[in-house]
Structure formats: structure tokens, C-alpha cells
Amino acid sequence: MIKSMTGFGRAVKEIDGYIITVELKSVNHRYFEFYSKCPRQYGFIDDRIKSFVNSKVARGKIECFVGIEALNTESADVVVNNTLASAYVKALNDLAANYDLKQDFGASTVARFPDVLVLRKAEEDEERIWSYVQQTADDAISAFVEMRANEGARMYDDVFSRSQFILDCVSFIEERSPQTVKEYNDKLIERVHELIGDVSLDESRIIQEVAIYADKVAVAEETVRLRSHIEQLRSFLKSDEAVGRKMDFLVQEINREANTIGSKCNDVEIARKVVDMKAEIEKIREQIQNIE
């Protein structure tokens, strides 16, 4: 079944002295685009979680947040970045001297500047940390994919019902089209009688004119292709693969056939059905933009 590209999933686990949080959210996008935010000291997770998510999600613009909190802080030290602290102090002194300001800053002021105080933790096993994140990410992705699937089910119902409306229009056009040829034949004969009275008609000429008209307004090829495209569209709706881009192309073909019928028809009722079809096709196109 199709899936939406809009989704959200979150999971939190406490594992072996760590609290791991993984949060995913996404919107529609032509390709797979991934942004992650991990604690700086765990930057090695970025590429791994991207590959892990991509193995389960094919399309969408995805934002991922990973939180890692160590409950055991005994092995952590806070150290001063002396090089950076000296630079800040020098800059503050220069500022006070140049603008005749009071030098009223202290250690707490300097400590508030970015990266002056650095948390230095004992080396951690990257594989062990990644295994904790992967377990948590697996739960988050399950919730994320489930939300996408639920939204996809609603989109399935909407697109399927609109495709049925298009098929109903096609049936009407197929039934109406031959009638327009007969009506043209009757009107042509009537018009000729008005012009020449009761003089015998050249039936071969009438037949030739009607045949030319019938060929001009014939839409059998277009309606057959429309039915084929709708059938393929419905098969895509049932697919578990990422078919959004294929469906987008197919809807373009459906729209092209509807346009061709509209350009050929010389009948008000058929023209109205074409307008109705195109309105539904546009709504389907809008839905498909958010299908994975």
C-alpha cells in the first residue's frame, strides 16, 4: 500500500546508563534528503543513522534529532580552553580601553562565552553507543512509517474514488461519441435539404463528409489508453514500493489523453465531461506530490 511522505516518530529508551532519544519528522520532497542533529561528541552517528533511515524510507525531506544523555557522569571533566579564554579576555580589555569602559567582567562572564568551558568525557565505545541509538531509532522509525502508512491509506481512498469518477466520465464519452456522429449526419442532411429543397441528395458525398467528421472526432484510442492508465494507476496504489514519481508521470499521461479528447470533441456534453475529468486529474496530481 502507498505511503505518505509526511510523518513523525519518536522513541526514548534507557539503556545501560544512557537515555537515548530519537525523533524523526518529514515532509514531501522529490528525492531522499536527510538532516540530522546529534550531540557534537557523537558525530560518528550522523552517517550511520542516515543509512539506517534510508534503508527503510525511500523519499522525503527528513529531519532527525538524536539525544544521548549519560546518567553516569563520574568520568566527565570540565576543562578550560585557555587559548580561547585568553583571546576573549584580551578582546574585552581592548574593548574597555578603546571606549573608556569599566573593566567589570570576571571569570563567570568569560565562562559564558561559547566553548570556553569544554566537557571532556572518557572515551566511549562507538559501536556500543551506536547499538543503543539503533535500537531506539528502530522504534522511532516504526512509529514514523506507521504514521506514513495511515496517511497513505487515506490518500489511497481519495485517489481511487477520483479515478473511478474519471472512468465514469470515460464511459459517458464512449457512449456519447457515436451519437455525435449520428447527430452530425442528421444535421447535415437537414441543412442540405434547407439549401436545395427536395432535390435528390448525393448520398456518397454525404457519407464521405460524415466519415471525415467521424474520423476527426473519434476518441476511441484515447479512451482505451485512459482506461489502461487508470488501471496502472490503481496497481501503483497497491504497491509497497516507492511509486510516487511513477504515478506523477502516469498522471501527466492521463491529463494528456484528456486534453486530446477535449481538442477533438465538438460536443458540449463531452466538453463538460472533459472539464470534470481535468479537475479530478489535478486533484489526483496534488495528492500524488505527497506519495513516497
mmCIF file with all atom_site columns, N, CA and C in Angstrom, residues 177 180-182 184 207-219 264:
data_model
loop_
_atom_site.group_PDB
_atom_site.id
_atom_site.type_symbol
_atom_site.label_atom_id
_atom_site.label_alt_id
_atom_site.label_comp_id
_atom_site.label_asym_id
_atom_site.label_entity_id
_atom_site.label_seq_id
_atom_site.pdbx_PDB_ins_code
_atom_site.Cartn_x
_atom_site.Cartn_y
_atom_site.Cartn_z
_atom_site.occupancy
_atom_site.B_iso_or_equiv
_atom_site.pdbx_formal_charge
_atom_site.auth_seq_id
_atom_site.auth_comp_id
_atom_site.auth_asym_id
_atom_site.auth_atom_id
_atom_site.pdbx_PDB_model_num
ATOM 1  N N  . SER A 1 177 ? -19.952 9.586  -27.859 1.00 0.00 ? 177 SER A N  1
ATOM 2  C CA . SER A 1 177 ? -19.207 9.906  -29.082 1.00 0.00 ? 177 SER A CA 1
ATOM 3  C C  . SER A 1 177 ? -19.888 9.413  -30.367 1.00 0.00 ? 177 SER A C  1
ATOM 4  N N  . THR A 1 180 ? -22.776 11.608 -31.419 1.00 0.00 ? 180 THR A N  1
ATOM 5  C CA . THR A 1 180 ? -22.450 12.904 -32.031 1.00 0.00 ? 180 THR A CA 1
ATOM 6  C C  . THR A 1 180 ? -22.276 12.769 -33.544 1.00 0.00 ? 180 THR A C  1
ATOM 7  N N  . VAL A 1 181 ? -21.764 11.605 -33.976 1.00 0.00 ? 181 VAL A N  1
ATOM 8  C CA . VAL A 1 181 ? -21.610 11.370 -35.418 1.00 0.00 ? 181 VAL A CA 1
ATOM 9  C C  . VAL A 1 181 ? -22.985 11.259 -36.078 1.00 0.00 ? 181 VAL A C  1
ATOM 10 N N  . LYS A 1 182 ? -23.903 10.512 -35.442 1.00 0.00 ? 182 LYS A N  1
ATOM 11 C CA . LYS A 1 182 ? -25.258 10.374 -35.990 1.00 0.00 ? 182 LYS A CA 1
ATOM 12 C C  . LYS A 1 182 ? -25.956 11.726 -36.030 1.00 0.00 ? 182 LYS A C  1
ATOM 13 N N  . TYR A 1 184 ? -24.535 14.603 -36.243 1.00 0.00 ? 184 TYR A N  1
ATOM 14 C CA . TYR A 1 184 ? -23.920 15.393 -37.311 1.00 0.00 ? 184 TYR A CA 1
ATOM 15 C C  . TYR A 1 184 ? -24.492 14.991 -38.670 1.00 0.00 ? 184 TYR A C  1
ATOM 16 N N  . ILE A 1 207 ? -22.057 10.648 -47.150 1.00 0.00 ? 207 ILE A N  1
ATOM 17 C CA . ILE A 1 207 ? -21.327 9.601  -46.407 1.00 0.00 ? 207 ILE A CA 1
ATOM 18 C C  . ILE A 1 207 ? -19.862 9.991  -46.239 1.00 0.00 ? 207 ILE A C  1
ATOM 19 N N  . GLN A 1 208 ? -19.282 10.564 -47.276 1.00 0.00 ? 208 GLN A N  1
ATOM 20 C CA . GLN A 1 208 ? -17.885 10.975 -47.219 1.00 0.00 ? 208 GLN A CA 1
ATOM 21 C C  . GLN A 1 208 ? -17.667 12.061 -46.172 1.00 0.00 ? 208 GLN A C  1
ATOM 22 N N  . GLU A 1 209 ? -18.560 13.039 -46.150 1.00 0.00 ? 209 GLU A N  1
ATOM 23 C CA . GLU A 1 209 ? -18.462 14.126 -45.182 1.00 0.00 ? 209 GLU A CA 1
ATOM 24 C C  . GLU A 1 209 ? -18.604 13.609 -43.749 1.00 0.00 ? 209 GLU A C  1
ATOM 25 N N  . VAL A 1 210 ? -19.565 12.707 -43.569 1.00 0.00 ? 210 VAL A N  1
ATOM 26 C CA . VAL A 1 210 ? -19.781 12.143 -42.229 1.00 0.00 ? 210 VAL A CA 1
ATOM 27 C C  . VAL A 1 210 ? -18.579 11.311 -41.798 1.00 0.00 ? 210 VAL A C  1
ATOM 28 N N  . ALA A 1 211 ? -17.989 10.574 -42.737 1.00 0.00 ? 211 ALA A N  1
ATOM 29 C CA . ALA A 1 211 ? -16.817 9.754  -42.425 1.00 0.00 ? 211 ALA A CA 1
ATOM 30 C C  . ALA A 1 211 ? -15.637 10.634 -42.002 1.00 0.00 ? 211 ALA A C  1
ATOM 31 N N  . ILE A 1 212 ? -15.468 11.743 -42.718 1.00 0.00 ? 212 ILE A N  1
ATOM 32 C CA . ILE A 1 212 ? -14.393 12.678 -42.351 1.00 0.00 ? 212 ILE A CA 1
ATOM 33 C C  . ILE A 1 212 ? -14.624 13.233 -40.939 1.00 0.00 ? 212 ILE A C  1
ATOM 34 N N  . TYR A 1 213 ? -15.860 13.592 -40.655 1.00 0.00 ? 213 TYR A N  1
ATOM 35 C CA . TYR A 1 213 ? -16.201 14.127 -39.335 1.00 0.00 ? 213 TYR A CA 1
ATOM 36 C C  . TYR A 1 213 ? -15.974 13.066 -38.253 1.00 0.00 ? 213 TYR A C  1
ATOM 37 N N  . ALA A 1 214 ? -16.432 11.835 -38.543 1.00 0.00 ? 214 ALA A N  1
ATOM 38 C CA . ALA A 1 214 ? -16.293 10.744 -37.563 1.00 0.00 ? 214 ALA A CA 1
ATOM 39 C C  . ALA A 1 214 ? -14.832 10.487 -37.235 1.00 0.00 ? 214 ALA A C  1
ATOM 40 N N  . ASP A 1 215 ? -13.988 10.553 -38.264 1.00 0.00 ? 215 ASP A N  1
ATOM 41 C CA . ASP A 1 215 ? -12.557 10.337 -38.045 1.00 0.00 ? 215 ASP A CA 1
ATOM 42 C C  . ASP A 1 215 ? -11.956 11.471 -37.216 1.00 0.00 ? 215 ASP A C  1
ATOM 43 N N  . LYS A 1 216 ? -12.449 12.668 -37.481 1.00 0.00 ? 216 LYS A N  1
ATOM 44 C CA . LYS A 1 216 ? -11.931 13.838 -36.770 1.00 0.00 ? 216 LYS A CA 1
ATOM 45 C C  . LYS A 1 216 ? -12.267 13.809 -35.288 1.00 0.00 ? 216 LYS A C  1
ATOM 46 N N  . VAL A 1 217 ? -13.469 13.346 -34.950 1.00 0.00 ? 217 VAL A N  1
ATOM 47 C CA . VAL A 1 217 ? -13.905 13.387 -33.548 1.00 0.00 ? 217 VAL A CA 1
ATOM 48 C C  . VAL A 1 217 ? -13.740 12.043 -32.845 1.00 0.00 ? 217 VAL A C  1
ATOM 49 N N  . ALA A 1 218 ? -13.197 11.051 -33.529 1.00 0.00 ? 218 ALA A N  1
ATOM 50 C CA . ALA A 1 218 ? -13.046 9.723  -32.912 1.00 0.00 ? 218 ALA A CA 1
ATOM 51 C C  . ALA A 1 218 ? -12.086 9.790  -31.725 1.00 0.00 ? 218 ALA A C  1
ATOM 52 N N  . VAL A 1 219 ? -12.503 9.264  -30.585 1.00 0.00 ? 219 VAL A N  1
ATOM 53 C CA . VAL A 1 219 ? -11.672 9.309  -29.366 1.00 0.00 ? 219 VAL A CA 1
ATOM 54 C C  . VAL A 1 219 ? -11.485 7.912  -28.777 1.00 0.00 ? 219 VAL A C  1
ATOM 55 N N  . LYS A 1 264 ? -10.525 17.278 -29.598 1.00 0.00 ? 264 LYS A N  1
ATOM 56 C CA . LYS A 1 264 ? -11.230 16.607 -30.697 1.00 0.00 ? 264 LYS A CA 1
ATOM 57 C C  . LYS A 1 264 ? -12.741 16.797 -30.637 1.00 0.00 ? 264 LYS A C  1
#
